[in-house]
Tab-separated table of C-alpha atoms in Angstrom:
chain	number	residue	atom	x	y	z
A	200	UNK	CA	-16.031	-9.005	6.667
A	201	UNK	CA	-17.013	-6.409	9.328
A	202	UNK	CA	-20.516	-6.481	8.845
A	203	UNK	CA	-22.453	-5.254	11.740
A	204	UNK	CA	-19.305	-4.118	13.344
A	205	UNK	CA	-18.020	-7.405	13.527
A	206	UNK	CA	-14.149	-8.142	13.830
A	207	UNK	CA	-13.771	-11.467	15.225
A	208	UNK	CA	-10.044	-12.031	13.999
A	209	UNK	CA	-9.024	-8.777	15.747
A	210	UNK	CA	-7.748	-6.897	12.719
A	211	UNK	CA	-6.305	-3.727	13.379
A	212	UNK	CA	-4.533	-1.025	11.461
A	213	UNK	CA	-1.113	-0.582	13.162
A	214	UNK	CA	0.436	2.591	13.833
A	215	UNK	CA	-2.899	4.302	12.831
A	216	UNK	CA	-4.301	7.309	14.641
A	217	UNK	CA	-7.522	5.529	13.950
A	218	UNK	CA	-8.568	1.951	13.312
A	219	UNK	CA	-12.377	1.867	13.234
A	220	UNK	CA	-14.956	-0.717	11.817
A	221	UNK	CA	-17.194	1.550	9.448
A	222	UNK	CA	-20.840	0.317	8.843
A	223	UNK	CA	-20.707	1.587	5.083
A	224	UNK	CA	-18.471	2.270	2.554
A	225	UNK	CA	-17.006	-1.218	2.167
A	226	UNK	CA	-17.063	-3.955	-0.484
A	227	UNK	CA	-19.804	-3.997	0.188
A	228	UNK	CA	-21.127	-2.520	3.584
A	229	UNK	CA	-18.886	-2.780	6.600
A	230	UNK	CA	-15.033	-2.494	6.381
A	231	UNK	CA	-12.111	-1.598	8.740
A	232	UNK	CA	-10.874	1.948	8.129
A	233	UNK	CA	-7.445	3.118	8.967
A	234	UNK	CA	-6.189	6.892	8.910
A	235	UNK	CA	-2.904	8.522	10.041
A	236	UNK	CA	0.041	6.375	10.241
A	237	UNK	CA	2.462	8.928	11.451
A	238	UNK	CA	6.170	8.794	11.642
A	239	UNK	CA	8.336	6.198	9.627
A	240	UNK	CA	5.387	3.614	9.329
A	241	UNK	CA	3.490	2.428	6.265
A	242	UNK	CA	0.056	1.355	6.412
A	243	UNK	CA	-0.394	-2.146	7.812
A	244	UNK	CA	-3.338	-4.191	8.944
A	245	UNK	CA	-2.584	-7.152	11.216
A	246	UNK	CA	-4.428	-9.869	13.241
A	247	UNK	CA	-4.140	-9.406	17.181
A	248	UNK	CA	-1.463	-12.035	18.469
A	249	UNK	CA	-2.900	-14.730	20.787
A	250	UNK	CA	-6.555	-13.963	19.115
A	251	UNK	CA	-8.656	-17.262	18.544
A	252	UNK	CA	-8.924	-16.846	14.917
A	253	UNK	CA	-8.794	-19.153	11.620
A	254	UNK	CA	-5.836	-16.923	10.520
A	255	UNK	CA	-3.531	-18.355	13.327
A	256	UNK	CA	-2.265	-21.894	13.743
A	257	UNK	CA	-0.613	-24.674	11.914
A	258	UNK	CA	-1.334	-24.031	8.142
A	259	UNK	CA	0.099	-27.309	7.174
A	260	UNK	CA	-2.429	-29.125	9.403
A	261	UNK	CA	-5.303	-26.998	8.186
A	262	UNK	CA	-4.255	-27.284	4.557
A	263	UNK	CA	-4.280	-23.683	3.927
A	264	UNK	CA	-4.259	-22.648	0.228
A	265	UNK	CA	-4.637	-18.934	0.096
A	266	UNK	CA	-5.506	-15.803	1.898
A	267	UNK	CA	-7.406	-13.198	-0.084
A	268	UNK	CA	-9.012	-9.724	0.932
A	269	UNK	CA	-10.020	-6.385	-0.595
A	270	UNK	CA	-7.998	-3.199	0.052
A	271	UNK	CA	-8.586	0.386	-0.869
A	272	UNK	CA	-6.166	3.482	-0.584
A	273	UNK	CA	-8.842	6.119	-0.558
A	274	UNK	CA	-6.055	8.853	-0.443
A	275	UNK	CA	-2.746	9.673	0.636
A	276	UNK	CA	-0.864	12.898	1.470
A	277	UNK	CA	0.686	13.206	-1.803
A	278	UNK	CA	-2.345	12.363	-4.046
A	279	UNK	CA	-0.498	10.316	-6.275
A	280	UNK	CA	0.157	6.787	-7.436
A	281	UNK	CA	2.913	5.249	-5.313
A	282	UNK	CA	3.240	2.027	-6.829
A	283	UNK	CA	6.453	3.030	-8.592
A	284	UNK	CA	8.048	3.656	-5.051
A	285	UNK	CA	7.320	0.149	-3.614
A	286	UNK	CA	3.551	0.572	-2.626
A	287	UNK	CA	2.544	-2.707	-4.075
A	288	UNK	CA	1.933	-4.592	-1.015
A	289	UNK	CA	3.192	-7.591	0.852
A	290	UNK	CA	1.729	-10.196	3.184
A	291	UNK	CA	3.722	-11.536	5.990
A	292	UNK	CA	3.236	-14.620	8.148
A	293	UNK	CA	5.153	-14.389	11.432
A	294	UNK	CA	5.945	-16.997	14.060
A	295	UNK	CA	6.383	-14.862	17.032
A	296	UNK	CA	7.865	-17.671	19.193
A	297	UNK	CA	10.715	-17.874	17.083
A	298	UNK	CA	10.909	-14.610	15.237
A	299	UNK	CA	10.661	-16.301	11.852
A	300	UNK	CA	8.607	-15.022	9.050
A	301	UNK	CA	7.622	-15.437	5.488
A	302	UNK	CA	6.777	-12.336	3.066
A	303	UNK	CA	4.925	-12.591	-0.051
A	304	UNK	CA	5.310	-9.896	-2.523
A	305	UNK	CA	1.922	-9.068	-3.911
A	306	UNK	CA	3.376	-6.793	-6.646
A	307	UNK	CA	-0.315	-5.236	-7.501
A	308	UNK	CA	0.278	-1.465	-8.660
A	309	UNK	CA	-3.354	-0.634	-7.636
A	310	UNK	CA	-2.529	-1.014	-3.836
A	311	UNK	CA	-0.548	2.350	-4.042
A	312	UNK	CA	-2.934	4.276	-6.254
A	313	UNK	CA	-5.438	6.583	-4.485
A	314	UNK	CA	-8.412	6.077	-6.598
A	315	UNK	CA	-10.892	5.115	-4.130
A	316	UNK	CA	-11.368	1.663	-5.867
A	317	UNK	CA	-11.435	-1.738	-3.914
A	318	UNK	CA	-8.790	-3.901	-5.083
A	319	UNK	CA	-9.158	-7.576	-4.724
A	320	UNK	CA	-5.709	-9.459	-3.531
A	321	UNK	CA	-5.159	-13.411	-3.397
A	322	UNK	CA	-2.070	-14.591	-1.830
A	323	UNK	CA	-1.271	-18.255	-2.664
A	324	UNK	CA	-0.195	-20.220	0.624
A	325	UNK	CA	1.776	-23.423	-0.521
A	326	UNK	CA	1.443	-24.749	3.103
A	327	UNK	CA	1.860	-28.244	1.737
A	328	UNK	CA	5.182	-27.643	0.138
A	329	UNK	CA	8.526	-27.993	1.967
A	330	UNK	CA	9.796	-24.675	0.212
A	331	UNK	CA	7.516	-21.682	-0.459
A	332	UNK	CA	8.331	-21.001	-4.150
A	333	UNK	CA	8.380	-17.900	-6.219
A	334	UNK	CA	7.150	-14.443	-4.545
A	335	UNK	CA	8.169	-15.681	-1.079
A	336	UNK	CA	11.078	-14.368	1.010
A	337	UNK	CA	11.628	-16.251	4.188
A	338	UNK	CA	13.671	-15.178	7.476
A	339	UNK	CA	14.349	-18.256	9.102
A	340	UNK	CA	12.768	-21.723	8.063
A	341	UNK	CA	9.286	-21.907	5.935
A	342	UNK	CA	8.501	-25.162	7.838
A	343	UNK	CA	8.704	-23.663	11.199
A	344	UNK	CA	6.680	-20.394	9.947
A	345	UNK	CA	3.918	-22.293	8.214
A	346	UNK	CA	3.348	-24.584	11.029
A	347	UNK	CA	3.074	-22.075	13.865
A	348	UNK	CA	1.570	-18.827	12.367
A	349	UNK	CA	1.044	-16.421	15.088
A	350	UNK	CA	0.262	-13.159	13.457
A	351	UNK	CA	-0.712	-12.224	9.673
A	352	UNK	CA	0.220	-8.694	8.501
A	353	UNK	CA	-0.760	-6.983	5.119
A	354	UNK	CA	1.684	-4.147	4.493
A	355	UNK	CA	0.880	-1.683	1.600
A	356	UNK	CA	4.535	-1.338	1.159
A	357	UNK	CA	6.844	-4.249	-0.276
A	358	UNK	CA	9.954	-4.289	1.736
A	359	UNK	CA	11.655	-6.550	-1.184
A	360	UNK	CA	10.754	-3.814	-3.899
A	361	UNK	CA	13.950	-2.242	-3.659
A	362	UNK	CA	12.762	0.866	-2.200
A	363	UNK	CA	13.215	2.077	1.367
A	364	UNK	CA	9.772	3.105	3.232
A	365	UNK	CA	9.806	6.394	4.786
A	366	UNK	CA	6.259	6.325	6.052
A	367	UNK	CA	3.009	7.368	4.587
A	368	UNK	CA	-0.062	9.614	5.875
A	369	UNK	CA	-3.112	7.632	3.940
A	370	UNK	CA	-6.743	6.762	4.344
A	371	UNK	CA	-7.108	3.006	3.986
A	372	UNK	CA	-9.632	0.229	4.174
A	373	UNK	CA	-9.619	-3.573	4.135
A	374	UNK	CA	-12.752	-6.035	3.886
A	375	UNK	CA	-13.555	-9.539	3.151
A	376	UNK	CA	-10.629	-10.949	4.912
A	377	UNK	CA	-10.776	-14.685	4.062
A	378	UNK	CA	-8.534	-17.796	4.481
A	379	UNK	CA	-9.143	-20.844	2.212
A	380	UNK	CA	-8.209	-24.502	2.946
A	381	UNK	CA	-8.498	-27.830	1.262
A	382	UNK	CA	-12.074	-29.334	2.054
A	383	UNK	CA	-12.122	-32.379	4.309
A	384	UNK	CA	-12.832	-35.613	2.438
A	385	UNK	CA	-16.401	-35.883	3.833
A	386	UNK	CA	-17.102	-32.448	2.727
A	387	UNK	CA	-15.730	-33.198	-0.721
A	388	UNK	CA	-18.220	-36.472	-0.737
A	389	UNK	CA	-21.142	-34.172	0.014
A	390	UNK	CA	-20.259	-31.966	-2.535
A	391	UNK	CA	-19.973	-34.737	-4.911
A	392	UNK	CA	-23.348	-36.160	-3.951
A	393	UNK	CA	-25.104	-32.799	-4.419
A	394	UNK	CA	-23.518	-32.743	-8.018
A	395	UNK	CA	-24.629	-36.201	-8.663
A	396	UNK	CA	-28.355	-35.122	-7.266
A	397	UNK	CA	-28.464	-32.410	-9.829
A	398	UNK	CA	-27.295	-34.451	-12.542
A	399	UNK	CA	-30.133	-36.920	-11.868
A	400	UNK	CA	-32.714	-34.255	-11.748
A	401	UNK	CA	-31.506	-32.879	-15.168
A	402	UNK	CA	-32.409	-36.284	-16.634
């Protein structure tokens, strides 16, 4: 969550002229700020390939269920809501060994709105399924990608929106990057015991 300047998973605003962990202004406190994004590139934040992070690896074995985070478009050079032009967000899981990838169309209009408001995003990851289901577009094979994620990329632009991206100069932020997994049986048992103890106390 970037508190105290932390960035254990090596998240970085790609193509940005500045990608900096800020101590305040996040949701709450620290966040990763990105500014600039010149040329034909839209604001993207990604994990560092090769980094030891929970966001990399075999999602099927880890039983991943979702990735969530908060994002904020503080401003853009047009000072306008760009959601009608494809800026509704996407999340891509990449297997860099095979160059295969899976992209989820987030379709959240608030992502492209420069209101200075933090937007919560939750992307379902059906890691146990043989096919990804609605919202996902796969280049290659889903099963290959989901068992070998080398990089995770959040893009403010959805490449499957029907629009062509021409780049965007913006002031962006991300915070509270999280990956959720199915609890192990031992953890479930402990949770059950905790609930049972609470029930006994109430009696």
